[in-house]
């Protein structure tokens, strides 16, 4: 027989190609931008958490969503709409000690942010078909990442917070001076709440709980309609995730600026 | 001789398309150890390409439908050349075969009341095609594949071995059927004993010892240049059957689908589904004329519109208007396109224009024809919602195949050999209706599995032994392409490139035995085929046996050439036009030919004989399902003597 | 209209191999598979490559083009610049057999580990009734042509051979989702998805969805909903408590 014949019985190795990836496009760009954006925004939020001031504009009932609801005795008078369950907290504990973990947890366990952080910060994988640097990988099958499955509770809690934020946004239309009033701040707060609702309702857990878990849509026509609607906005979840994150930040910046007196609120009506 | 792997099975099924998988399921159900052998990976067989649907008279869309109506449509479609018993079994059993798929997990599109939805198709009187969007073939193959897996899981639970009862030998090509060694005793020779093949991956040889072999290898389209078929369609099963001593019938009948893509060259032949026309698409020539109105044959004149206005009204009001001529049977449309192109009224790349863009709003086109929209966008840069498609006829399906006994699918003349699916002949007569192939696969796949299983059981342990000399010979023949052509073979004789020979074969069949045939052209084709056969014998390939496509093609060439000769010879012999066989020199259908089957036999092109065989007369009760007036168009007077309309009351 | 492209094809087998450069003629409208065929017809008659339908329907011609998993028959040459080097390599997550052909048996082995459709008791063939809205979710997943590009690109096995035992891969996790959403399937599949088929390994980074030539929303419509169903069953005390109180037992939602 003139030609060699290989056997297939032994498990054969993969093609010997050393390159980490043969991709020729700029696959590193998007994880880099994401990592940058996430770091900057998170850094800003942490700084703001420890600032303990400029989160409340008494004159116009503006409360930044980062501090809402404010529940400590240390809260600026007037800003604690739901009572002060917590005592005066030491400086090293941020005032939104209940609120912030919920917000952070909601976003950290969000299916979209998981994708973004796994890719851009944990590099597993940094981009598709680009070899990841880790020797071993068990993903979300084990502790700690198995905790990501708690997303649903954060969804419940964050939805409750969002109701409070909505209340805050409505309050922002009723300034201290009485009556109804519109300022740039109240519009910003309202828009921000709208975007937060878009983000929260387009959540995968929400889509599942309200309809996706059903096996026979035909027996639940209303939930099916709801599910179809949620599925449509779910397709834009990534966009809502970024837009709402930026909008929360900008809302906070605006309220800080007004509260600190760096600018004054642009009043449109009353 | 090099080392040969050996396997023992009760039934070996060659082919993992719809027919092969259904056969294997049935054989395993009867407790037979079954091997499935296929050229490509498991789940990739040609059946995945089917789009439109499976024909079965379940009566979900129109309760008036039943097997008798389906039977009539099938016979009409085949111009009454069909094996009527096959057509009868097919029409009767198709609904059960489709319902069975649901118990395997298939998910067809549904009607409002939750039943399987059925769609209209050319030649079917009622909406009859069970479907899943335009990917019905994929659903069929995946369902059967998953059923096989589920049987393997049962076997695993029982024996600890997934493959104890059914094993899939993927990427393994059979090159020869093995029969028992002649012992001199009458009837002992020519009994199936197994099959010989090679693993594509390693090039190693493999022998299956088995008393029963089911051929389910599909069609022959790769012998033609412009075809909707995949590379697997090299006519292997047809050639294997011939070499084992079986007959092929109806090989002159090849279905050319009227609408294949024509541009760009690399996608020429890819199918444009009939639904485009069903949903309102119209055919125009380079002058912008809807030319199909000029091509309505006399026999159909009553049923087709004669003006554009009437044709356009049909879509909304089919009761009071006649159908647009674009919806004539496939062979008529294909011929019309061919004539337009020959007369020079062709589109820029040698086809005609198929336009839906001016007929339906863009969203509607995308909703109804998603995969066509995708296909043209991706492959041709054509947006079918904005511009017309260029289309032309493409070789689609072979009606001819192994002659079998209808009830058992046993090949005539070779005990132990069975055939089902496109490789079997007779069921579709001279022309197949859309949707009737997938149902054919299921009905006769099952019957072939049953036939093979019972045949083996009845042997009672007396398994015929493989002729070792034949194994040796098969191995040597397979290695010929690696041998260098000897320097002394003759002046100027050199090794041939298999790809070149293949391309010339395709060109020859396309040009000379294509959609419109003439005696002198077919004679020329036969000469060319002879010449190509000589060149094919000198094919030389580089490299070694491990996954070597050049070598694989060299081995397939032999089968393509043999089958092509069958097609050319029978086409030359039949001096009439009928269904998928059109003679420019004999343009009319001839009732004297209706009863005649052309039977090919012979192991090589030189030995190939074509004989005339009379059909078994159709059973009277089936004959009576049709009206005398219609039958008169096809049958001779004597054949109709007993019809109910003539019988004394 | 035609030009010469610079192709770089990986040639070799399990022992070793290298990228080989070929100039190949390209005509208008061609796809990468055409160019590979032209190579076979001219310079490399024994170049190993898998293909069947050349119409994006069978999922045979999977390979990597410029590092990205793709179907050779659905990648048009005009998506590359004329002077671009086009590198074609075999799927990197699977053992190579020769040239562009890999051993994809991992996928078939995993397919066998997923329990098949369990027909409902008491329904005969022909008696199945299902509504279109109830079959549509599973139908999306049944568009899969088993090209295994998603299996190839998923980092869980692509970068960690050792995970192959524990992880079924996106295509087969999607199969579980398909059956779990099937209106008549009678088996409970949610726990085993996590406990036996490695759903937890998926970190929803969506590379499978990115490469799927059928544009199936694998991650959004199959994997994440399946994760949520697992949460229902394994990690949700509210559901657990509800089931206890209403005595629905460990049954699935309707
Ligand atoms: C584009 C297209 C659309 C179609 N649409 C429809 C439709 O809507 N409705 C309909 O009813 N019909 C349709 N058809 C026709 C139908 O799909 C085929 O006729 C049918 O699938 C044939 O099935 P089969 O089981 O006979 O063989 P296939 O599915 O072709 O399988 C053949 C098998 O045999 C194996 N094989 C071949 N040679 C060998 C060998 N030497 N050794 C080992 N194995 C071998 C192959 O690997 C393969 O597994 C369509 C056809 C095409 C091309
Ligand atoms: S989403 Fe999950 S399954 Fe898909 S590629 Fe990423 S890790 Fe793999
Ligand atoms: S899911 Fe998509 S990518 Fe994965 S095998 Fe199926 S078709 Fe291919
Ligand atoms: S919030 Fe992103 S998925 Fe729930
Ligand atoms: S060859 Fe079938 S998908 Fe490419």
Coordinates of C-alpha atoms in Angstrom, one line a residue, chain B residues 54-552:
Chain B
X54 CA -45.1 16.6 2.8
X55 CA -48.2 15.5 0.9
X56 CA -50.7 13.5 2.9
X57 CA -54.5 13.6 2.6
X58 CA -55.2 14.2 6.3
X59 CA -58.1 16.5 5.4
X60 CA -57.2 19.1 8.0
X61 CA -57.6 22.1 5.6
X62 CA -60.3 20.6 3.5
X63 CA -62.3 17.7 4.8
X64 CA -63.1 16.6 1.3
X65 CA -59.6 15.3 0.9
X66 CA -59.0 11.5 1.2
X67 CA -56.6 8.9 -0.2
X68 CA -58.6 8.4 -3.3
X69 CA -58.2 12.0 -4.3
X70 CA -54.5 12.0 -3.5
X71 CA -54.2 8.8 -5.6
X72 CA -55.9 10.4 -8.6
X73 CA -53.7 13.5 -8.4
X74 CA -50.6 11.4 -8.2
X75 CA -51.5 9.3 -11.2
X76 CA -52.4 12.4 -13.2
X77 CA -49.2 14.1 -12.3
X78 CA -47.2 11.0 -13.5
X79 CA -49.3 10.8 -16.7
X80 CA -50.5 7.4 -15.7
X81 CA -47.2 5.8 -16.1
X82 CA -46.9 5.3 -12.3
X83 CA -46.8 1.9 -10.6
X84 CA -50.4 2.2 -9.5
X85 CA -49.9 -0.1 -6.5
X86 CA -47.2 2.1 -5.2
X87 CA -49.3 5.2 -5.8
X88 CA -52.2 3.5 -3.9
X89 CA -50.1 2.5 -0.9
X90 CA -48.5 5.9 -0.8
X91 CA -51.9 7.7 -0.8
X92 CA -53.3 5.4 1.8
X93 CA -50.5 5.4 4.3
X94 CA -49.0 8.9 4.0
X95 CA -51.3 10.4 6.7
X96 CA -50.3 7.8 9.3
X97 CA -46.6 8.3 8.5
X98 CA -47.0 12.1 9.1
X99 CA -48.9 11.7 12.3
X100 CA -46.3 9.3 13.5
X101 CA -43.7 12.0 13.1
X102 CA -45.5 14.0 15.8
X103 CA -45.0 11.2 18.2
X104 CA -41.3 11.5 17.5
X105 CA -41.4 15.2 18.4
X106 CA -42.0 17.0 15.1
X107 CA -43.5 20.4 15.2
X108 CA -45.5 21.2 12.1
X109 CA -47.2 24.5 11.5
X110 CA -50.8 24.4 13.0
X111 CA -54.3 25.1 11.9
X112 CA -56.6 27.2 14.2
X113 CA -58.0 24.1 15.8
X114 CA -54.5 22.8 16.6
X115 CA -54.1 20.2 13.8
X116 CA -51.3 20.1 11.3
X117 CA -51.7 22.9 8.8
X118 CA -51.7 22.0 5.1
X119 CA -50.8 24.1 2.1
X120 CA -51.7 24.2 -1.6
X121 CA -49.2 23.0 -4.2
X122 CA -49.2 22.4 -7.9
X123 CA -51.2 19.4 -9.0
X124 CA -52.8 18.7 -5.7
X125 CA -56.5 19.3 -5.7
X126 CA -56.8 20.3 -2.1
X127 CA -54.4 22.0 0.3
X128 CA -52.4 18.9 1.3
X129 CA -48.8 19.7 2.2
X130 CA -47.9 19.4 5.9
X131 CA -45.1 21.9 6.4
X132 CA -42.9 23.9 8.7
X133 CA -42.4 27.3 7.0
X134 CA -40.1 26.6 4.1
X135 CA -37.9 24.2 5.9
X136 CA -40.0 21.0 6.0
X137 CA -37.1 18.7 4.9
X138 CA -35.0 19.9 7.8
X139 CA -37.8 19.1 10.2
X140 CA -38.2 15.7 8.7
X141 CA -34.6 14.7 8.9
X142 CA -34.1 16.1 12.3
X143 CA -37.2 14.4 13.7
X144 CA -36.1 11.0 12.3
X145 CA -32.5 11.6 13.5
X146 CA -33.8 12.3 16.9
X147 CA -36.0 9.3 16.9
X148 CA -33.0 7.1 16.1
X149 CA -31.1 8.8 19.0
X150 CA -34.1 8.0 21.3
X151 CA -34.0 4.3 20.2
X152 CA -30.3 4.3 20.9
X153 CA -31.0 5.7 24.4
X154 CA -33.5 2.9 25.0
X155 CA -30.9 0.4 23.9
X156 CA -28.4 2.0 26.2
X157 CA -30.7 1.6 29.1
X158 CA -31.2 -2.0 28.3
X159 CA -27.7 -3.1 27.3
X160 CA -25.3 -0.4 28.4
X161 CA -24.3 0.2 24.8
X162 CA -25.9 3.0 22.7
X163 CA -25.0 1.2 19.5
X164 CA -26.1 -2.3 20.3
X165 CA -29.0 -2.3 17.9
X166 CA -28.6 0.7 15.6
X167 CA -25.2 2.2 14.6
X168 CA -24.7 5.0 12.2
X169 CA -21.6 4.7 10.0
X170 CA -21.2 8.3 8.9
X171 CA -18.9 9.5 6.2
X172 CA -18.6 6.0 4.9
X173 CA -19.2 5.4 1.2
X174 CA -20.4 2.1 -0.2
X175 CA -18.8 1.3 -3.5
X176 CA -20.1 -2.2 -4.1
X177 CA -22.9 -4.5 -3.0
X178 CA -21.6 -8.0 -2.2
X179 CA -23.5 -11.1 -3.2
X180 CA -22.9 -14.7 -2.2
X181 CA -20.3 -16.8 -4.0
X182 CA -21.9 -18.8 -6.7
X183 CA -22.1 -22.4 -5.6
X184 CA -23.5 -23.8 -8.7
X185 CA -26.8 -24.6 -7.1
X186 CA -29.7 -22.9 -8.9
X187 CA -30.7 -19.6 -7.3
X188 CA -27.7 -19.5 -5.0
X189 CA -25.8 -16.8 -6.9
X190 CA -26.9 -13.2 -6.8
X191 CA -28.2 -13.3 -3.3
X192 CA -27.3 -10.2 -1.2
X193 CA -24.6 -11.0 1.4
X194 CA -23.3 -7.5 2.3
X195 CA -21.7 -4.4 1.1
X196 CA -18.2 -3.0 0.6
X197 CA -17.1 0.5 1.2
X198 CA -14.5 2.9 2.6
X199 CA -14.3 5.4 5.4
X200 CA -13.9 8.8 3.9
X201 CA -11.9 10.0 7.0
X202 CA -9.2 7.4 6.9
X203 CA -9.6 5.7 3.5
X204 CA -9.8 2.3 5.2
X205 CA -11.9 -0.4 3.7
X206 CA -14.9 -1.8 5.5
X207 CA -17.1 -4.8 4.8
X208 CA -20.6 -5.3 6.1
X209 CA -21.9 -8.8 6.3
X210 CA -25.7 -8.7 6.1
X211 CA -28.4 -10.7 4.4
X212 CA -30.5 -7.7 3.7
X213 CA -29.5 -4.3 2.3
X214 CA -31.8 -1.3 1.8
X215 CA -30.7 1.2 -0.8
X216 CA -31.8 4.7 0.1
X217 CA -29.2 6.7 -1.6
X218 CA -31.3 9.4 -3.3
X219 CA -30.8 10.8 -6.9
X220 CA -28.5 11.5 -9.7
X221 CA -28.5 15.3 -10.2
X222 CA -24.8 15.8 -10.0
X223 CA -24.4 14.4 -13.5
X224 CA -26.0 17.7 -14.7
X225 CA -24.3 21.0 -14.7
X226 CA -27.2 23.1 -13.5
X227 CA -28.9 21.3 -10.6
X228 CA -30.6 22.0 -7.3
X229 CA -29.0 18.8 -5.9
X230 CA -26.0 18.4 -3.6
X231 CA -22.7 16.6 -4.1
X232 CA -24.1 13.4 -2.7
X233 CA -26.3 12.9 -5.8
X234 CA -23.9 10.9 -7.9
X235 CA -26.4 8.0 -8.6
X236 CA -24.5 5.6 -6.4
X237 CA -27.5 3.5 -5.4
X238 CA -28.7 3.3 -9.0
X239 CA -25.3 2.0 -10.1
X240 CA -24.9 -0.3 -7.1
X241 CA -28.2 -1.9 -8.0
X242 CA -27.3 -2.4 -11.6
X243 CA -24.0 -4.0 -10.7
X244 CA -25.7 -6.3 -8.3
X245 CA -28.1 -7.5 -11.0
X246 CA -31.2 -5.4 -10.3
X247 CA -33.1 -3.3 -12.9
X248 CA -33.6 0.4 -13.3
X249 CA -36.9 1.7 -14.7
X250 CA -38.1 5.1 -16.0
X251 CA -34.6 6.5 -16.2
X252 CA -35.6 8.8 -19.0
X253 CA -37.8 10.8 -16.7
X254 CA -35.9 13.6 -15.0
X255 CA -37.7 16.6 -13.5
X256 CA -36.4 20.0 -14.3
X257 CA -37.7 22.6 -11.9
X258 CA -38.6 25.7 -13.9
X259 CA -37.1 28.1 -11.4
X260 CA -33.5 27.8 -10.3
X261 CA -31.2 30.7 -9.8
X262 CA -29.1 31.6 -12.9
X263 CA -26.8 34.3 -11.6
X264 CA -24.1 34.6 -10.2
X265 CA -22.6 31.6 -11.9
X266 CA -21.5 30.0 -8.6
X267 CA -25.1 29.6 -7.4
X268 CA -26.6 28.6 -10.8
X269 CA -29.2 25.9 -10.2
X270 CA -30.1 26.6 -6.5
X271 CA -33.8 26.3 -6.2
X272 CA -36.3 29.2 -6.2
X273 CA -39.4 27.7 -4.5
X274 CA -42.6 27.2 -6.4
X275 CA -44.3 29.2 -3.6
X276 CA -43.0 32.4 -5.3
X277 CA -45.4 31.9 -8.1
X278 CA -48.1 30.5 -5.9
X279 CA -48.0 33.8 -4.0
X280 CA -48.3 36.0 -7.0
X281 CA -44.9 36.0 -8.7
X282 CA -45.0 36.4 -12.5
X283 CA -42.6 35.4 -15.3
X284 CA -41.6 38.0 -17.9
X285 CA -39.1 37.9 -20.8
X286 CA -36.6 40.6 -21.7
X287 CA -39.4 42.5 -23.5
X288 CA -41.4 42.7 -20.3
X289 CA -44.1 40.4 -21.6
X290 CA -45.8 37.7 -19.4
X291 CA -45.0 35.1 -21.9
X292 CA -46.7 32.1 -20.2
X293 CA -50.0 33.1 -21.8
X294 CA -48.5 31.9 -25.1
X295 CA -47.6 28.5 -23.8
X296 CA -50.9 27.1 -22.5
X297 CA -51.3 23.6 -24.0
X298 CA -54.5 22.5 -25.5
X299 CA -55.3 20.0 -22.7
X300 CA -55.2 22.7 -20.1
X301 CA -56.9 25.4 -22.1
X302 CA -60.0 25.2 -19.9
X303 CA -58.3 25.7 -16.6
X304 CA -55.9 28.6 -17.3
X305 CA -56.6 32.3 -17.7
X306 CA -56.1 33.8 -21.1
X307 CA -55.7 37.4 -20.0
X308 CA -53.6 39.1 -17.4
X309 CA -56.7 40.6 -15.8
X310 CA -58.3 37.3 -15.3
X311 CA -55.1 35.8 -14.0
X312 CA -54.7 38.6 -11.5
X313 CA -58.3 38.2 -10.3
X314 CA -57.7 34.5 -9.5
X315 CA -55.6 35.2 -6.4
X316 CA -58.5 36.8 -4.7
X317 CA -61.3 34.9 -6.3
X318 CA -60.3 31.4 -7.4
X319 CA -63.9 30.3 -7.8
X320 CA -64.8 32.6 -10.7
X321 CA -61.5 32.9 -12.5
X322 CA -59.0 30.6 -14.1
X323 CA -55.5 30.1 -12.7
X324 CA -52.6 32.2 -14.1
X325 CA -50.5 30.2 -16.5
X326 CA -47.4 30.6 -14.4
X327 CA -49.0 27.8 -12.3
X328 CA -49.0 25.3 -15.0
X329 CA -47.2 22.0 -14.1
X330 CA -43.5 22.2 -13.7
X331 CA -42.6 20.5 -17.0
X332 CA -44.7 23.0 -19.0
X333 CA -43.2 26.1 -17.3
X334 CA -39.7 24.7 -17.7
X335 CA -40.2 24.2 -21.4
X336 CA -41.7 27.6 -21.9
X337 CA -38.7 29.3 -20.2
X338 CA -36.4 27.2 -22.3
X339 CA -38.1 28.4 -25.5
X340 CA -38.0 32.0 -24.5
X341 CA -34.3 31.8 -23.9
X342 CA -33.7 30.0 -27.1
X343 CA -35.6 32.7 -29.0
X344 CA -33.2 35.3 -27.6
X345 CA -35.7 37.0 -25.3
X346 CA -33.7 36.2 -22.2
X347 CA -32.7 38.2 -19.2
X348 CA -29.1 39.5 -19.0
X349 CA -27.7 36.3 -17.6
X350 CA -29.6 33.8 -19.8
X351 CA -32.8 33.3 -17.8
X352 CA -36.1 35.0 -17.6
X353 CA -37.4 37.4 -15.0
X354 CA -39.5 36.2 -12.0
X355 CA -41.0 39.2 -10.4
X356 CA -42.8 39.6 -7.1
X357 CA -41.5 43.0 -6.3
X358 CA -44.2 44.7 -8.4
X359 CA -46.9 42.4 -7.1
X360 CA -46.7 42.4 -3.3
X361 CA -45.7 45.0 -0.8
X362 CA -42.2 44.5 0.6
X363 CA -43.2 43.5 4.1
X364 CA -45.6 40.9 2.7
X365 CA -42.8 39.3 0.6
X366 CA -40.5 39.1 3.6
X367 CA -43.2 37.5 5.6
X368 CA -44.2 34.9 3.1
X369 CA -40.9 34.1 1.5
X370 CA -38.3 34.7 4.2
X371 CA -35.7 32.2 2.9
X372 CA -36.0 33.3 -0.7
X373 CA -35.5 36.9 0.4
X374 CA -32.4 35.8 2.5
X375 CA -31.0 33.6 -0.3
X376 CA -31.1 36.3 -3.0
X377 CA -29.8 38.9 -0.7
X378 CA -26.9 36.8 0.6
X379 CA -25.9 35.1 -2.6
X380 CA -26.9 37.4 -5.4
X381 CA -27.1 40.9 -3.9
X382 CA -30.6 41.0 -5.2
X383 CA -33.4 42.5 -3.1
X384 CA -36.4 40.6 -4.3
X385 CA -38.7 43.2 -2.8
X386 CA -37.3 45.8 -5.2
X387 CA -36.2 44.0 -8.3
X388 CA -37.1 40.8 -10.2
X389 CA -35.1 37.5 -9.9
X390 CA -33.5 35.9 -12.8
X391 CA -34.4 32.3 -13.1
X392 CA -34.1 29.3 -15.4
X393 CA -34.7 25.5 -15.3
X394 CA -32.6 23.3 -13.1
X395 CA -32.3 19.6 -12.8
X396 CA -34.2 18.6 -9.7
X397 CA -35.4 15.0 -9.3
X398 CA -35.1 11.7 -11.0
X399 CA -38.3 9.8 -11.3
X400 CA -36.5 6.6 -12.4
X401 CA -34.8 4.1 -10.2
X402 CA -34.6 0.6 -9.0
X403 CA -37.5 -1.6 -10.0
X404 CA -39.2 -2.9 -6.8
X405 CA -42.2 -4.8 -5.7
X406 CA -44.6 -2.3 -4.3
X407 CA -45.6 -4.0 -1.0
X408 CA -42.2 -5.0 0.2
X409 CA -39.9 -2.6 -1.6
X410 CA -37.8 -5.7 -2.6
X411 CA -35.7 -5.1 -5.7
X412 CA -36.9 -7.3 -8.6
X413 CA -34.3 -9.9 -9.4
X414 CA -31.9 -9.7 -6.4
X415 CA -33.1 -11.4 -3.2
X416 CA -32.1 -9.4 -0.1
X417 CA -32.0 -6.1 -1.9
X418 CA -34.5 -3.4 -1.1
X419 CA -34.9 0.2 -2.3
X420 CA -36.8 3.2 -1.1
X421 CA -36.9 7.0 -1.7
X422 CA -35.6 8.7 -4.7
X423 CA -33.5 5.8 -5.7
X424 CA -36.5 3.6 -6.2
X425 CA -38.5 3.9 -9.4
X426 CA -42.1 3.6 -10.4
X427 CA -44.1 5.6 -7.8
X428 CA -44.0 8.9 -9.6
X429 CA -44.4 7.7 -13.1
X430 CA -43.2 10.3 -15.6
X431 CA -43.4 13.3 -13.3
X432 CA -43.5 13.8 -9.6
X433 CA -45.9 16.2 -7.8
X434 CA -44.3 18.6 -5.3
X435 CA -44.6 17.2 -1.8
X436 CA -45.0 13.6 -2.9
X437 CA -41.3 12.8 -2.4
X438 CA -41.2 13.3 1.3
X439 CA -44.3 11.2 1.8
X440 CA -42.8 8.6 -0.5
X441 CA -39.7 8.4 1.7
X442 CA -41.8 7.7 4.8
X443 CA -44.2 5.2 3.3
X444 CA -41.7 3.2 1.4
X445 CA -38.9 3.7 3.8
X446 CA -41.0 2.0 6.4
X447 CA -42.0 -0.8 3.9
X448 CA -38.4 -1.4 2.9
X449 CA -37.5 -1.7 6.6
X450 CA -40.3 -4.2 7.1
X451 CA -39.4 -6.1 4.0
X452 CA -35.7 -6.3 4.9
X453 CA -36.4 -7.4 8.4
X454 CA -38.9 -10.1 7.5
X455 CA -36.7 -11.3 4.7
X456 CA -33.8 -11.8 7.2
X457 CA -36.1 -13.4 9.8
X458 CA -37.3 -15.9 7.2
X459 CA -33.8 -16.9 6.3
X460 CA -33.8 -18.5 9.7
X461 CA -30.1 -18.0 10.4
X462 CA -28.9 -19.2 7.0
X463 CA -26.9 -16.1 6.2
X464 CA -25.4 -16.0 2.7
X465 CA -21.6 -15.8 2.8
X466 CA -19.8 -13.0 1.2
X467 CA -17.8 -13.8 -1.9
X468 CA -14.2 -13.0 -0.7
X469 CA -12.9 -12.7 -4.3
X470 CA -15.4 -9.9 -4.8
X471 CA -14.1 -8.1 -1.7
X472 CA -10.6 -8.4 -3.0
X473 CA -11.6 -7.1 -6.4
X474 CA -13.6 -4.2 -4.9
X475 CA -10.5 -3.1 -2.8
X476 CA -8.2 -3.2 -5.8
X477 CA -10.6 -1.3 -7.9
X478 CA -11.0 1.4 -5.3
X479 CA -7.2 2.0 -5.3
X480 CA -6.8 2.3 -9.1
X481 CA -6.9 6.1 -9.1
X482 CA -3.7 6.2 -7.0
X483 CA -1.8 4.1 -9.5
X484 CA 0.2 6.2 -12.0
X485 CA -0.9 5.8 -15.6
X486 CA 1.9 3.6 -17.0
X487 CA 4.2 5.4 -19.4
X488 CA 3.6 2.7 -22.0
X489 CA -0.2 3.1 -21.9
X490 CA 0.1 4.7 -25.4
X491 CA 1.4 7.8 -27.0
X492 CA 0.2 11.0 -25.4
X493 CA -1.8 9.1 -22.8
X494 CA -1.6 10.8 -19.4
X495 CA -3.5 10.7 -16.1
X496 CA -6.8 12.6 -16.1
X497 CA -7.9 15.1 -13.5
X498 CA -11.2 13.8 -11.9
X499 CA -12.6 17.3 -11.6
X500 CA -12.1 18.0 -15.3
X501 CA -13.8 14.7 -16.4
X502 CA -16.7 15.5 -14.0
X503 CA -17.2 18.9 -15.4
X504 CA -17.2 17.6 -19.0
X505 CA -19.8 15.0 -18.0
X506 CA -22.0 17.6 -16.5
X507 CA -21.8 19.8 -19.5
X508 CA -22.5 16.8 -21.8
X509 CA -25.6 15.7 -20.0
X510 CA -26.9 19.3 -19.6
X511 CA -26.5 20.2 -23.2
X512 CA -27.4 16.9 -24.9
X513 CA -29.7 15.0 -22.6
X514 CA -31.2 18.0 -20.9
X515 CA -34.7 19.4 -20.8
X516 CA -35.4 19.2 -24.5
X517 CA -34.0 16.1 -26.3
X518 CA -33.3 15.2 -29.9
X519 CA -32.2 11.9 -31.3
X520 CA -28.9 13.1 -32.9
X521 CA -27.9 15.0 -29.7
X522 CA -28.4 11.9 -27.6
X523 CA -26.4 9.8 -30.0
X524 CA -23.7 12.3 -29.7
X525 CA -24.0 12.2 -25.9
X526 CA -23.6 8.4 -25.9
X527 CA -20.4 8.7 -27.9
X528 CA -19.1 11.4 -25.5
X529 CA -20.0 9.3 -22.5
X530 CA -18.0 6.4 -24.0
X531 CA -15.0 8.7 -24.5
X532 CA -15.4 10.1 -21.0
X533 CA -15.6 6.6 -19.5
X534 CA -12.2 5.8 -21.1
X535 CA -10.8 8.9 -19.7
X536 CA -12.3 8.2 -16.3
X537 CA -10.5 4.9 -16.3
X538 CA -7.2 6.8 -16.4
X539 CA -8.1 9.3 -13.6
X540 CA -5.1 9.9 -11.4
X541 CA -5.3 11.5 -8.0
X542 CA -2.6 13.1 -5.8
X543 CA -2.1 12.7 -2.0
X544 CA -3.1 9.8 0.1
X545 CA -6.3 8.0 1.3
X546 CA -7.1 10.1 4.3
X547 CA -10.1 12.4 3.5
X548 CA -9.1 13.0 -0.1
X549 CA -11.9 14.6 -2.1
X550 CA -10.2 14.0 -5.4
X551 CA -10.1 10.3 -4.8
X552 CA -13.8 10.3 -3.6

